[in-house]
CSV table of C-alpha atoms in Angstrom, one decimal:
chain,number,residue,atom,x,y,z
K,1,MET,CA,-5.6,20.9,66.5
K,2,PHE,CA,-7.6,18.0,65.2
K,3,LEU,CA,-9.6,17.6,68.5
K,4,ASP,CA,-11.3,20.9,67.9
K,5,SER,CA,-10.8,21.7,64.3
K,6,GLY,CA,-12.7,20.6,61.3
K,7,LEU,CA,-8.5,15.5,61.3
K,8,HIS,CA,4.4,1.6,60.6
K,9,PHE,CA,6.1,0.9,58.5
K,10,PRO,CA,9.8,1.4,57.7
K,11,ALA,CA,11.3,0.2,61.0
K,12,MET,CA,8.2,-1.6,62.1
K,13,ALA,CA,7.2,-3.0,58.7
K,14,PHE,CA,10.7,-4.6,58.3
K,15,ILE,CA,10.5,-6.1,61.7
K,16,ARG,CA,7.0,-7.4,61.4
K,17,SER,CA,7.8,-9.0,58.0
K,18,LEU,CA,10.2,-11.4,59.8
K,19,SER,CA,7.6,-14.0,60.5
K,20,GLY,CA,8.7,-16.7,62.8
K,21,ILE,CA,11.3,-14.5,64.6
K,22,SER,CA,10.6,-13.1,68.0
K,23,ILE,CA,9.7,-9.5,67.7
K,24,THR,CA,11.5,-8.7,70.9
K,25,ALA,CA,14.6,-10.6,69.8
K,26,VAL,CA,14.7,-8.5,66.7
K,27,PHE,CA,14.5,-5.3,68.8
K,28,ALA,CA,17.2,-6.5,71.1
K,29,PHE,CA,19.4,-7.0,68.1
K,30,LEU,CA,18.6,-3.5,66.7
K,31,LEU,CA,19.3,-1.9,70.0
K,32,SER,CA,22.6,-3.6,70.5
K,33,ALA,CA,23.6,-2.8,66.9
K,34,CYS,CA,22.9,0.9,67.6
K,35,GLY,CA,25.2,0.9,70.6
K,36,ALA,CA,22.4,1.1,73.2
K,37,PRO,CA,23.5,1.5,76.8
K,38,PRO,CA,23.6,-1.7,78.9
K,39,GLU,CA,20.3,-1.2,80.7
K,40,GLU,CA,18.5,-1.2,77.3
K,41,ARG,CA,20.1,-4.5,76.2
K,42,ALA,CA,18.8,-7.9,76.9
K,43,VAL,CA,20.3,-9.7,79.8
K,44,GLY,CA,22.7,-12.3,78.6
K,45,GLY,CA,24.0,-10.4,75.6
K,46,GLY,CA,21.2,-10.9,73.1
K,47,ASN,CA,18.4,-13.3,74.0
K,48,ILE,CA,15.9,-11.4,76.1
K,49,PHE,CA,14.3,-14.6,77.3
K,50,GLU,CA,17.4,-15.2,79.4
K,51,ASP,CA,16.0,-12.4,81.6
K,52,PRO,CA,13.5,-14.0,84.1
K,53,GLU,CA,11.6,-10.7,84.5
K,54,ILE,CA,10.9,-10.6,80.8
K,55,VAL,CA,9.8,-14.2,80.9
K,56,LYS,CA,7.4,-13.3,83.7
K,57,LEU,CA,6.0,-10.4,81.7
K,58,TYR,CA,5.3,-12.7,78.7
K,59,ALA,CA,3.7,-15.3,80.9
K,60,ALA,CA,1.5,-12.6,82.4
K,61,ALA,CA,0.5,-11.4,79.0
K,62,ASP,CA,-0.3,-15.0,77.9
K,63,ARG,CA,-2.7,-15.2,80.9
K,64,ARG,CA,-4.0,-11.7,80.1
K,65,ASP,CA,-3.1,-10.6,83.6
K,66,ALA,CA,-2.9,-6.8,83.1
K,67,GLU,CA,-2.1,-6.0,86.7
K,68,LYS,CA,1.1,-8.1,86.6
K,69,LEU,CA,2.3,-6.1,83.6
K,70,ILE,CA,1.8,-2.6,85.0
K,71,PRO,CA,4.9,-2.4,87.3
K,72,ALA,CA,7.2,-2.9,84.2
K,73,ALA,CA,5.8,0.4,82.8
K,74,HIS,CA,7.5,2.3,85.7
K,75,SER,CA,10.8,0.3,85.7
K,76,ASP,CA,14.2,2.1,85.5
K,77,ILE,CA,15.2,-0.5,82.8
K,78,ALA,CA,14.2,0.6,79.4
K,79,ALA,CA,14.0,-2.9,78.0
K,80,TYR,CA,11.2,-3.7,80.5
K,81,ARG,CA,9.3,-0.6,79.6
K,82,ARG,CA,9.7,-1.5,75.9
K,83,VAL,CA,8.4,-5.0,76.5
K,84,PHE,CA,5.5,-3.7,78.6
K,85,ALA,CA,4.5,-1.4,75.7
K,86,ARG,CA,4.7,-4.2,73.2
K,87,LEU,CA,2.6,-6.5,75.4
K,88,SER,CA,0.1,-3.8,76.2
K,89,GLY,CA,-0.7,-3.5,72.5
K,90,SER,CA,-1.1,-7.2,72.3
K,91,VAL,CA,-3.3,-7.8,75.4
K,92,GLN,CA,-5.3,-4.6,74.9
K,93,ASP,CA,-6.9,-4.6,78.3
K,94,PRO,CA,-8.6,-1.2,78.8
K,95,VAL,CA,-6.8,-0.7,82.1
K,96,LEU,CA,-3.4,-0.6,80.3
K,97,LEU,CA,-4.2,2.3,77.9
K,98,ASP,CA,-3.7,5.0,80.6
K,99,VAL,CA,-0.5,3.3,81.7
K,100,VAL,CA,1.1,2.9,78.2
K,101,THR,CA,0.1,6.4,76.9
K,102,PRO,CA,2.8,8.3,78.9
K,103,LEU,CA,5.4,6.0,77.5
K,104,MET,CA,4.9,7.8,74.1
K,105,SER,CA,7.1,10.5,75.8
K,106,ASP,CA,9.7,8.1,77.2
K,107,PRO,CA,13.3,9.2,76.9
K,108,ILE,CA,14.2,6.1,74.9
K,109,PRO,CA,13.2,6.2,71.2
K,110,TYR,CA,12.3,2.5,70.9
K,111,VAL,CA,10.1,2.7,74.0
K,112,ARG,CA,8.3,5.6,72.4
K,113,LEU,CA,8.0,3.7,69.1
K,114,GLU,CA,6.5,0.6,70.8
K,115,ALA,CA,4.2,2.8,73.0
K,116,ALA,CA,2.8,4.6,69.9
K,117,TRP,CA,2.1,1.3,68.3
K,118,ALA,CA,0.4,0.0,71.4
K,119,VAL,CA,-1.8,3.1,71.8
K,120,GLY,CA,-3.0,2.7,68.3
K,121,GLN,CA,-3.9,-1.0,68.9
K,122,PHE,CA,-6.6,0.1,71.4
K,123,ARG,CA,-8.4,2.0,68.5
K,124,ASP,CA,-9.9,4.3,71.1
K,125,THR,CA,-10.8,7.9,70.1
K,126,LEU,CA,-10.2,9.0,73.6
K,127,ALA,CA,-6.4,8.4,72.9
K,128,LEU,CA,-6.4,11.1,70.2
K,129,GLU,CA,-5.7,14.0,72.6
K,130,ALA,CA,-2.5,12.3,73.8
K,131,LEU,CA,-1.5,11.4,70.3
K,132,GLU,CA,-2.0,15.0,69.1
K,133,LYS,CA,0.2,16.3,71.9
K,134,THR,CA,2.9,13.7,71.3
K,135,ILE,CA,3.2,14.1,67.5
K,136,ARG,CA,3.6,17.9,67.9
K,137,LYS,CA,6.8,17.3,69.8
K,138,ALA,CA,8.0,14.2,68.0
K,139,THR,CA,11.2,14.6,65.8
K,140,ILE,CA,12.3,11.1,64.9
K,141,PRO,CA,10.7,10.0,61.6
K,142,GLU,CA,10.1,6.4,62.7
K,143,VAL,CA,8.3,7.6,65.8
K,144,LYS,CA,6.3,10.2,63.9
K,145,SER,CA,5.3,7.5,61.4
K,146,GLU,CA,4.0,5.2,64.1
K,147,LEU,CA,2.1,8.1,65.7
K,148,LEU,CA,0.4,8.9,62.4
K,149,GLU,CA,-0.6,5.3,61.9
K,150,ALA,CA,-2.0,5.3,65.5
K,151,ILE,CA,-4.0,8.4,64.8
K,152,GLY,CA,-5.6,6.6,61.9
K,153,LYS,CA,-6.4,3.5,64.0
K,154,CYS,CA,-8.1,5.7,66.6
K,155,ALA,CA,-9.5,8.3,64.2
K,156,HIS,CA,-12.7,10.2,64.1
K,157,ALA,CA,-13.7,12.6,61.4
K,158,ARG,CA,-11.5,15.5,62.6
K,159,ALA,CA,-8.5,13.3,63.1
K,160,MET,CA,-8.9,11.9,59.6
K,161,ALA,CA,-9.0,15.5,58.3
K,162,PHE,CA,-5.7,16.1,60.1
K,163,LEU,CA,-4.1,13.1,58.4
K,164,ILE,CA,-5.3,14.3,55.0
K,165,ARG,CA,-3.8,17.8,55.6
K,166,HIS,CA,-0.6,16.7,57.3
K,167,GLU,CA,2.6,17.5,55.3
K,168,PRO,CA,5.3,14.8,56.0
K,169,ASN,CA,9.0,15.7,55.9
K,170,THR,CA,10.4,12.3,55.1
K,171,ALA,CA,9.5,9.2,53.2
K,172,VAL,CA,9.2,7.3,56.5
K,173,GLU,CA,6.7,9.9,57.8
K,174,GLU,CA,4.8,9.9,54.5
K,175,ALA,CA,4.3,6.2,54.8
K,176,GLY,CA,3.0,6.6,58.3
K,177,LYS,CA,0.5,9.2,57.1
K,178,LEU,CA,-0.8,6.8,54.3
K,179,ARG,CA,-1.1,4.0,56.8
K,180,GLY,CA,-3.1,6.2,59.1
K,181,ILE,CA,-5.4,7.2,56.2
K,182,TYR,CA,-5.7,3.5,55.4
K,183,HIS,CA,-6.9,2.7,58.9
K,184,GLY,CA,-9.2,5.7,58.9
K,185,ALA,CA,-10.7,4.5,55.7
K,186,GLN,CA,-11.4,1.2,57.3
K,187,ARG,CA,-13.4,3.1,59.8
K,188,GLY,CA,-15.5,4.6,57.0
K,189,LEU,CA,-13.9,8.1,57.3
K,190,LEU,CA,-12.5,8.6,53.8
K,191,LEU,CA,-14.6,11.1,51.9
K,192,GLN,CA,-14.9,11.4,48.2
K,193,ASP,CA,-13.5,14.9,48.1
K,194,ARG,CA,-10.3,13.7,49.8
K,195,LEU,CA,-9.5,10.9,47.4
K,196,HIS,CA,-7.3,13.2,45.3
K,197,VAL,CA,-4.8,13.3,48.2
K,198,VAL,CA,-4.6,9.5,48.1
K,199,ALA,CA,-4.4,9.4,44.3
K,200,ALA,CA,-1.5,11.9,44.4
K,201,HIS,CA,0.6,9.4,46.4
K,202,LEU,CA,0.4,6.9,43.6
K,203,ARG,CA,3.2,9.0,42.1
K,204,SER,CA,5.3,9.1,45.3
K,205,THR,CA,9.0,8.2,45.0
K,206,ALA,CA,8.6,5.9,48.0
K,207,GLU,CA,7.3,2.4,47.1
K,208,GLU,CA,5.6,1.9,50.5
K,209,SER,CA,3.6,5.1,50.1
K,210,ARG,CA,2.5,4.1,46.6
K,211,LEU,CA,1.5,0.6,47.7
K,212,THR,CA,-0.5,2.0,50.6
K,213,ALA,CA,-2.2,4.5,48.4
K,214,ALA,CA,-3.1,1.8,45.9
K,215,LEU,CA,-4.5,-0.4,48.7
K,216,ILE,CA,-6.6,2.4,50.1
K,217,MET,CA,-8.2,2.9,46.6
K,218,ALA,CA,-8.6,-0.9,46.1
K,219,GLN,CA,-10.8,-0.9,49.2
K,220,ALA,CA,-12.7,2.3,48.5
K,221,ARG,CA,-16.0,0.7,47.8
K,222,GLY,CA,-18.8,3.2,47.7
K,223,LEU,CA,-16.6,6.0,46.4
K,224,ASP,CA,-16.2,7.0,42.8
K,225,LEU,CA,-12.6,6.2,41.6
K,226,ASN,CA,-13.3,7.1,38.0
K,227,PRO,CA,-11.9,10.6,38.2
K,228,PHE,CA,-8.5,9.0,39.1
K,229,ARG,CA,-8.7,6.1,36.6
K,230,GLY,CA,-5.8,7.4,34.6
K,231,ASP,CA,-3.5,7.5,37.6
K,232,ILE,CA,-4.6,4.1,38.8
K,233,GLU,CA,-4.2,2.5,35.3
K,234,ASN,CA,-0.7,4.1,35.0
K,235,ALA,CA,0.3,2.6,38.3
K,236,ALA,CA,-1.1,-0.8,37.3
K,237,LEU,CA,0.8,-0.8,34.0
K,238,ASN,CA,4.0,0.9,34.8
K,239,ASP,CA,4.9,0.9,38.5
K,240,ALA,CA,8.2,-0.8,39.2
K,241,SER,CA,6.8,-2.8,42.1
K,242,ALA,CA,4.6,-5.8,41.4
K,243,GLN,CA,2.9,-5.3,44.7
K,244,VAL,CA,1.8,-1.8,43.7
K,245,ARG,CA,0.7,-3.0,40.3
K,246,TYR,CA,-1.4,-5.7,41.8
K,247,ALA,CA,-3.1,-3.4,44.2
K,248,ALA,CA,-3.7,-0.9,41.4
K,249,VAL,CA,-5.3,-3.6,39.3
K,250,ARG,CA,-7.7,-4.3,42.2
K,251,ALA,CA,-8.5,-0.6,42.4
K,252,LEU,CA,-8.9,-0.3,38.6
K,253,ALA,CA,-11.6,-3.0,38.9
K,254,LEU,CA,-13.7,-0.6,40.9
K,255,THR,CA,-13.7,1.9,37.9
K,256,ASP,CA,-15.4,1.8,34.6
K,257,ALA,CA,-12.2,0.8,32.9
K,258,PRO,CA,-12.8,-1.2,29.7
K,259,ASP,CA,-11.8,-4.9,29.4
K,260,GLU,CA,-9.1,-3.8,27.0
K,261,SER,CA,-7.2,-2.4,30.0
K,262,PHE,CA,-7.3,-5.7,31.9
K,263,LEU,CA,-6.4,-7.6,28.8
K,264,ASN,CA,-3.2,-5.5,28.5
K,265,LEU,CA,-2.5,-6.3,32.2
K,266,LEU,CA,-2.9,-10.0,31.6
K,267,ARG,CA,0.5,-9.8,29.9
K,268,ASP,CA,2.2,-8.6,33.1
K,269,LYS,CA,5.3,-10.6,33.9
K,270,ASP,CA,4.2,-11.0,37.5
K,271,PRO,CA,1.6,-13.8,37.9
K,272,SER,CA,-0.2,-12.1,40.7
K,273,VAL,CA,-0.9,-9.0,38.6
K,274,ALA,CA,-1.9,-11.1,35.6
K,275,ALA,CA,-4.2,-13.2,37.8
K,276,ALA,CA,-5.8,-10.1,39.3
K,277,ALA,CA,-6.4,-8.7,35.7
K,278,CYS,CA,-8.1,-12.0,34.7
K,279,ALA,CA,-10.4,-11.8,37.8
K,280,ALA,CA,-11.3,-8.2,37.0
K,281,LEU,CA,-12.5,-8.8,33.4
K,282,GLY,CA,-16.0,-7.6,33.2
K,283,ASN,CA,-17.3,-9.8,30.4
K,284,PRO,CA,-15.3,-13.0,30.0
K,285,ARG,CA,-17.8,-14.2,27.3
K,286,ALA,CA,-16.8,-11.5,24.8
K,287,GLU,CA,-13.8,-11.7,22.4
K,288,PRO,CA,-11.0,-11.3,22.8
K,289,ALA,CA,-11.4,-11.8,26.6
K,290,LYS,CA,-12.8,-15.3,26.1
K,291,THR,CA,-9.8,-16.5,24.0
K,292,ARG,CA,-7.3,-15.0,26.4
K,293,ILE,CA,-9.0,-16.8,29.4
K,294,LEU,CA,-8.9,-20.1,27.6
K,295,ASP,CA,-5.3,-19.6,26.7
K,296,ALA,CA,-4.5,-18.7,30.3
K,297,LEU,CA,-5.7,-22.1,31.4
K,298,ASP,CA,-2.6,-23.6,29.9
K,299,ASP,CA,-0.4,-20.8,31.4
K,300,GLY,CA,2.8,-22.1,33.0
K,301,ARG,CA,2.1,-19.9,36.0
K,302,PRO,CA,-0.3,-21.5,38.5
K,303,TRP,CA,-1.9,-18.2,39.8
K,304,VAL,CA,-2.8,-17.2,36.3
K,305,ALA,CA,-4.1,-20.6,35.3
K,306,MET,CA,-6.2,-20.8,38.5
K,307,ALA,CA,-7.6,-17.3,37.9
K,308,ALA,CA,-8.6,-18.4,34.4
K,309,ALA,CA,-10.2,-21.6,35.7
K,310,ALA,CA,-12.3,-19.6,38.1
K,311,ARG,CA,-13.8,-17.6,35.2
K,312,LEU,CA,-14.3,-20.6,33.0
K,313,ASN,CA,-17.8,-21.3,34.4
K,314,GLU,CA,-18.9,-18.0,33.0
K,315,ILE,CA,-18.0,-18.9,29.4
K,316,SER,CA,-20.2,-21.0,27.1
K,317,ASP,CA,-18.3,-22.1,24.0
K,318,SER,CA,-19.1,-25.5,22.7
K,319,ALA,CA,-16.1,-25.3,20.4
K,320,PHE,CA,-13.9,-25.5,23.5
K,321,ILE,CA,-15.3,-28.8,24.7
K,322,GLN,CA,-12.7,-31.0,23.1
K,323,THR,CA,-9.9,-28.8,24.5
K,324,ALA,CA,-11.6,-28.9,27.9
K,325,ARG,CA,-11.6,-32.7,27.8
K,326,GLY,CA,-7.9,-32.8,27.2
K,327,LEU,CA,-7.2,-30.3,30.0
K,328,ALA,CA,-9.4,-32.3,32.5
K,329,ILE,CA,-6.9,-35.2,32.1
K,330,SER,CA,-3.6,-33.5,31.4
K,331,ALA,CA,-3.6,-30.2,33.2
K,332,LYS,CA,-1.0,-30.0,36.1
K,333,LEU,CA,-3.2,-27.9,38.4
K,334,PRO,CA,-6.2,-29.6,40.2
K,335,GLU,CA,-8.2,-26.4,39.9
K,336,VAL,CA,-7.7,-26.3,36.1
K,337,ARG,CA,-8.6,-30.0,35.8
K,338,ALA,CA,-11.7,-29.4,37.9
K,339,ALA,CA,-12.8,-26.4,35.9
K,340,ALA,CA,-12.3,-28.2,32.6
K,341,ALA,CA,-14.2,-31.3,33.8
K,342,LEU,CA,-17.0,-29.0,34.9
K,343,TYR,CA,-17.0,-27.3,31.5
K,344,ALA,CA,-17.6,-30.7,29.9
K,345,LEU,CA,-20.3,-31.6,32.4
K,346,ARG,CA,-22.1,-28.3,31.7
K,347,LEU,CA,-21.9,-28.2,28.0
K,348,GLY,CA,-21.3,-31.8,26.8
K,349,ASP,CA,-24.3,-33.3,24.9
K,350,ASP,CA,-23.5,-36.8,26.1
K,351,ARG,CA,-23.9,-36.9,29.9
K,352,ALA,CA,-22.6,-40.4,30.3
K,353,GLU,CA,-19.4,-39.4,28.4
K,354,ALA,CA,-19.1,-36.3,30.5
K,355,TRP,CA,-19.3,-38.2,33.7
K,356,ARG,CA,-16.7,-40.7,32.5
K,357,LEU,CA,-14.4,-37.8,31.8
K,358,TRP,CA,-15.1,-36.4,35.3
K,359,SER,CA,-14.3,-39.8,36.8
K,360,ARG,CA,-11.1,-40.1,34.8
K,361,ALA,CA,-10.0,-36.7,35.9
K,362,LYS,CA,-10.6,-37.6,39.5
K,363,ALA,CA,-8.8,-40.9,39.2
K,364,ALA,CA,-5.8,-39.4,37.3
K,365,ASP,CA,-4.8,-37.3,40.3
K,366,PRO,CA,-6.2,-37.9,43.8
K,367,ARG,CA,-5.2,-34.4,44.8
K,368,ALA,CA,-7.8,-33.0,42.4
K,369,ALA,CA,-10.7,-34.8,44.0
K,370,PRO,CA,-11.7,-32.0,46.4
K,371,ALA,CA,-11.6,-29.4,43.6
K,372,LEU,CA,-13.6,-31.7,41.3
K,373,LEU,CA,-16.2,-32.4,43.9
K,374,ARG,CA,-16.7,-28.7,44.5
K,375,THR,CA,-17.5,-28.2,40.8
K,376,LEU,CA,-20.6,-30.4,41.2
K,377,THR,CA,-22.4,-27.5,42.8
K,378,TYR,CA,-23.0,-26.5,39.2
K,379,ALA,CA,-24.0,-30.0,38.0
K,380,GLU,CA,-27.6,-30.7,38.7
K,381,ASP,CA,-27.1,-34.5,38.3
K,382,GLY,CA,-24.2,-34.4,40.8
K,383,LEU,CA,-26.2,-34.8,43.9
K,384,ASP,CA,-25.8,-38.6,44.3
K,385,THR,CA,-22.0,-38.3,43.8
K,386,LEU,CA,-21.8,-35.7,46.5
K,387,VAL,CA,-23.9,-37.6,49.0
K,388,ARG,CA,-21.7,-40.7,48.5
K,389,ALA,CA,-18.5,-38.5,48.9
K,390,LEU,CA,-19.7,-37.4,52.3
K,391,LYS,CA,-18.7,-40.8,53.6
K,392,GLY,CA,-15.2,-40.6,52.2
K,393,SER,CA,-12.0,-39.2,53.6
K,394,ALA,CA,-11.9,-35.8,55.3
K,395,PRO,CA,-10.7,-33.6,52.3
K,396,GLU,CA,-13.3,-35.1,49.9
K,397,ALA,CA,-16.1,-35.2,52.5
K,398,THR,CA,-15.5,-31.5,53.4
K,399,ALA,CA,-15.5,-30.5,49.7
K,400,ALA,CA,-18.7,-32.5,49.1
K,401,ALA,CA,-20.4,-30.8,52.1
K,402,GLU,CA,-19.4,-27.4,50.8
K,403,ALA,CA,-20.7,-28.2,47.3
K,404,LEU,CA,-24.0,-29.6,48.7
K,405,ALA,CA,-24.5,-26.5,50.9
K,406,ALA,CA,-23.8,-24.2,48.0
K,407,GLY,CA,-26.1,-26.1,45.6
K,408,ALA,CA,-28.9,-26.4,48.1
K,409,ARG,CA,-29.1,-22.6,48.2
K,410,PHE,CA,-30.5,-22.5,44.6
K,411,ARG,CA,-31.8,-26.0,44.1
K,412,ARG,CA,-34.8,-26.9,46.1
K,413,SER,CA,-34.5,-30.6,45.1
K,414,TRP,CA,-31.1,-30.7,46.9
K,415,ARG,CA,-32.3,-29.4,50.2
K,416,ILE,CA,-33.9,-32.5,51.8
K,417,PRO,CA,-31.2,-34.9,50.6
K,418,PHE,CA,-28.6,-32.5,52.0
K,419,HIS,CA,-30.5,-32.3,55.3
K,420,ASP,CA,-30.7,-36.1,55.5
K,421,ALA,CA,-27.0,-36.5,54.6
K,422,VAL,CA,-25.9,-34.1,57.3
K,423,LEU,CA,-28.1,-35.8,59.9
């Protein structure tokens, strides 16, 4: 018992991924597809919003009127109980927690599923006792998965220990366990001596479990990931899922991995992984990292080129000035043009020529103007240009204000002009 001892995805993740589609409409479809009895189906054969009672429930939730929602929890119609559970997790009024908790034992599985999700949304440790009792009786993998995630959302130290020790029976349940640990880690409950459990799931046969394990480690700041560097790097290099590889790269950046590891990952066929590797390079000024970053500026993949542009300010290489001048005019991405123009401003010997280049880059593509203005944070003689830009159109004025605010933090001479410009 995790209350007195030292402790969503599959169905829910698929549903939540369907952005722009009514969550309840999706559930109505699933229920009808599974041959649910008539009282569980939406009135009208599929569109739940043809039912005036459900419309009233959503209207009450929109007003955050918890009292108007409560009667639906005791309805004989499962569809109303299900909608109540969903809306309780959205409204999160404390008065609803005691009402929705018993629905975790509802006779209808999808009501139990929604209720488990709703209880987790309250993130209240007082809900752990009910969650413990419910998961001991649960048999449906999707419901167990949702309960495990809810435990993580509400967790205290003993509940987190329970999640770590829990042995799932299915991939669906395993994913719920990992999501629960993820939420518990967000509450600061993941301990160093339990990281090996998370690392072991990097080798799971279930992609969702591997992804969640990698995400947990990618956010494990304050913990030492070096003992698991081999597992993390293997996932970053070899996992079949680009999402897992990306998260693993982010985790690898928290270790003492050498730049050589990230240079290898820069070759990844997925641009998000390569971009993350570029961002993780520890010393972009050293060879061959510098050459690879400069090459990446002309990469045909926008994410990679933008990641390289973000690192360009850290490199000083006068031999690259001529190439930078060309990229400032010809690069397709505004961010790359801006980074190249800034490079010329920082390192060019002829200031007048550098400013002419900056102006040409700005005139060549109006879409690049905001990005170019933001670069002037790093150009000490860019103050006048930024102050003038404050009077321009909204995107340029906003970018100029951001650059002025950033520059004023480390340039005393910018502070009074910035203050006057704002006033």
